PDB file of C-alpha atoms in Angstrom:
ATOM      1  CA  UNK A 409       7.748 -10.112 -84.372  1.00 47.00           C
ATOM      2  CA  UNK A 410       8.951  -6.983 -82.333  1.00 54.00           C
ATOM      3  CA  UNK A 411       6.243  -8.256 -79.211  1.00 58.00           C
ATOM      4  CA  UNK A 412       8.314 -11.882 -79.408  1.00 57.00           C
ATOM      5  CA  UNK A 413      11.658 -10.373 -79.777  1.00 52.00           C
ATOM      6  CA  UNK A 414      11.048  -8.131 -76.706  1.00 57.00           C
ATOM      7  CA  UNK A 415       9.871 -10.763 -74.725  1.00 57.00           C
ATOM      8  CA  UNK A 416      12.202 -13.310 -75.536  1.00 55.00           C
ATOM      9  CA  UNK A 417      15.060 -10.305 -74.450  1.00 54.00           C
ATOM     10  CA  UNK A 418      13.466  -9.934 -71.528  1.00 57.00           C
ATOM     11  CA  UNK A 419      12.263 -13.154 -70.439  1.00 55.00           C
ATOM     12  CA  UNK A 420      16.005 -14.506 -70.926  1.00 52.00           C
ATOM     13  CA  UNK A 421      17.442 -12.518 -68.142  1.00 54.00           C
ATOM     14  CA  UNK A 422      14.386 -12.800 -65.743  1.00 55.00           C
ATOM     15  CA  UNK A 423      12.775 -15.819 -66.162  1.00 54.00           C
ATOM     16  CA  UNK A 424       9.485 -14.775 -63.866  1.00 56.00           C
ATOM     17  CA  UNK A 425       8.374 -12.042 -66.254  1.00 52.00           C
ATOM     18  CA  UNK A 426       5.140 -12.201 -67.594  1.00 53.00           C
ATOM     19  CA  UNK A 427       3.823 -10.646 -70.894  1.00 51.00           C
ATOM     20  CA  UNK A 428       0.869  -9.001 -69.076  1.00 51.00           C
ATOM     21  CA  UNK A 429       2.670  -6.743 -67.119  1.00 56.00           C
ATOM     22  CA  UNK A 430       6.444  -5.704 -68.162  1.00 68.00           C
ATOM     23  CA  UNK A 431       7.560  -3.284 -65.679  1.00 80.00           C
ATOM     24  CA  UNK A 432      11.193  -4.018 -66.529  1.00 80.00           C
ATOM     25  CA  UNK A 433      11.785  -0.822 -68.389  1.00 85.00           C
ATOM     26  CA  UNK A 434      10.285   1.469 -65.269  1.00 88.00           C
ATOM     27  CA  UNK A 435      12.448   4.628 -64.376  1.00 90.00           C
ATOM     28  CA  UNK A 436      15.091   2.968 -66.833  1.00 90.00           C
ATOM     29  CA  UNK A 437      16.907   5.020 -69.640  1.00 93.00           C
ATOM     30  CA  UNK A 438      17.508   3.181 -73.202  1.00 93.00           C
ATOM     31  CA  UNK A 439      20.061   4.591 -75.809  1.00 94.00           C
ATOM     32  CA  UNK A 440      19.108   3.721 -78.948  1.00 94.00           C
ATOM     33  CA  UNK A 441      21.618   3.895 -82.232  1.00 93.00           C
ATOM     34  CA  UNK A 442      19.927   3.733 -85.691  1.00 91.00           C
ATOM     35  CA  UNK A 443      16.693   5.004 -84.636  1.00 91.00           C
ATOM     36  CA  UNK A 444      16.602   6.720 -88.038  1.00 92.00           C
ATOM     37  CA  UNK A 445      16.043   3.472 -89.912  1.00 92.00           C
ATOM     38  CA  UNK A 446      12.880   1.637 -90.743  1.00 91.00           C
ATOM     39  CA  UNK A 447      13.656  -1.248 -87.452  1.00 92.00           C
ATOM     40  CA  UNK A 448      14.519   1.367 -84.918  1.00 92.00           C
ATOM     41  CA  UNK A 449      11.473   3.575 -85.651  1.00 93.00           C
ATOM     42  CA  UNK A 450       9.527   0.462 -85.169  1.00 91.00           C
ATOM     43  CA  UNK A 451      11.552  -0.318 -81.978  1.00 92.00           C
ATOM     44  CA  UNK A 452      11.155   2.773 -80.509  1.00 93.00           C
ATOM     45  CA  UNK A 453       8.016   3.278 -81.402  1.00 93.00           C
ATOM     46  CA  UNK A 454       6.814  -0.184 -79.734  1.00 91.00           C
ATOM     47  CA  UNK A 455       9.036   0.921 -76.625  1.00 92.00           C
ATOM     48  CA  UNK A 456       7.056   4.443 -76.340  1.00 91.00           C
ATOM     49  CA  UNK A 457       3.705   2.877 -76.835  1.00 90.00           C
ATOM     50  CA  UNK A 458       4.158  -0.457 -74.922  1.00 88.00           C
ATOM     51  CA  UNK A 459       6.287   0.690 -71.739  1.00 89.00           C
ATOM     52  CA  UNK A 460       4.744   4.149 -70.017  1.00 88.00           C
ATOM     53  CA  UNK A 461       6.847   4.079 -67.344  1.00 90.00           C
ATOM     54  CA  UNK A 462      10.407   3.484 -68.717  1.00 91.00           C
ATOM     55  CA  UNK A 463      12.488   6.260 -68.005  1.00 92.00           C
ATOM     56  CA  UNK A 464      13.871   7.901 -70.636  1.00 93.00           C
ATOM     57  CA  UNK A 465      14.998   6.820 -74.819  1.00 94.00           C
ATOM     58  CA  UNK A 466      17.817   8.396 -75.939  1.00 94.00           C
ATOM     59  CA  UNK A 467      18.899   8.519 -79.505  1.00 94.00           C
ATOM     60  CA  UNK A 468      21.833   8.679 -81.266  1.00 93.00           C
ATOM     61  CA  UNK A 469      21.758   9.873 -84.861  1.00 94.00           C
ATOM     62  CA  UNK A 470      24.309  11.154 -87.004  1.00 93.00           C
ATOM     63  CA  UNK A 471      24.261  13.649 -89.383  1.00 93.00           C
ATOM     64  CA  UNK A 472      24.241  12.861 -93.157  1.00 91.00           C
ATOM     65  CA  UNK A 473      25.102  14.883 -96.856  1.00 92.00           C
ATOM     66  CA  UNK A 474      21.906  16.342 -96.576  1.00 92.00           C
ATOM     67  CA  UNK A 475      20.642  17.158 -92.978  1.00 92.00           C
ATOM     68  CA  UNK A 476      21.806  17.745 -89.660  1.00 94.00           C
ATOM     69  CA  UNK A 477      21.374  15.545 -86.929  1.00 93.00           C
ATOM     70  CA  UNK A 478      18.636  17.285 -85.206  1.00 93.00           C
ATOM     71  CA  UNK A 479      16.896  17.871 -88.231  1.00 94.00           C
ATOM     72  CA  UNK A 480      17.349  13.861 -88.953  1.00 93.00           C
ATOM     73  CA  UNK A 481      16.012  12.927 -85.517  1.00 91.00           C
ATOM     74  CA  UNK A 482      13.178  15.295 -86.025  1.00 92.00           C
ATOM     75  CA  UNK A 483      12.090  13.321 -88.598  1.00 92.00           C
ATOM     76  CA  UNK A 484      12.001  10.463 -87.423  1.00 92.00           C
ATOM     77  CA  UNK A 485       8.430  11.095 -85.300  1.00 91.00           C
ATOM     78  CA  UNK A 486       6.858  11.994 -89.125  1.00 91.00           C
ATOM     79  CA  UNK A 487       7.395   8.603 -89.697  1.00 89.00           C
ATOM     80  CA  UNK A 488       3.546   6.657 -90.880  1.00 89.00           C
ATOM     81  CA  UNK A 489       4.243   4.461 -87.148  1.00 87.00           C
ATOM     82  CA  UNK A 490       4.043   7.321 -85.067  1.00 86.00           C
ATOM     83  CA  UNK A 491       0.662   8.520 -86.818  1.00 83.00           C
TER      84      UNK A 491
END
């Protein structure tokens, strides 16, 4: 559902991309909030894997009760999609 939603982002604002070969996210930075949660590890997950050239993903997390931020976003690549 991630592949559709992607595309159908994408394909909304530049009608002439193609599905086999998204450059759109080449040299481009992304700021991502909520990457701790189950959808954003699957978004950027999908973005690492599926777009080589973007340009950078940066992440916003918060701390909580329990952890620090950086300890929070560290744990986010120990996640079963990253594996």
């Amino acid at each position: 559902w991630l592949d559709c939603l992607l595309y159908s982002m994408l394909s909304s604002r530049n009608p002439q991309v193609s599905t086999s070969g998204m450059d759109v996210f080449d040299n481009r930075h992304i700021l991502i909030t909520g990457s701790t949660g189950f959808v954003g590890k699957v978004l950027l997950e999908k973005l690492l894997r599926c777009f080589p050239g973007i340009g950078g993903i940066h992440l916003i997390v918060r701390s909580s009760k329990d952890c620090d931020a950086m300890t929070r976003g560290r744990a986010i690549f120990q996640s079963a999609c990253f594996n």
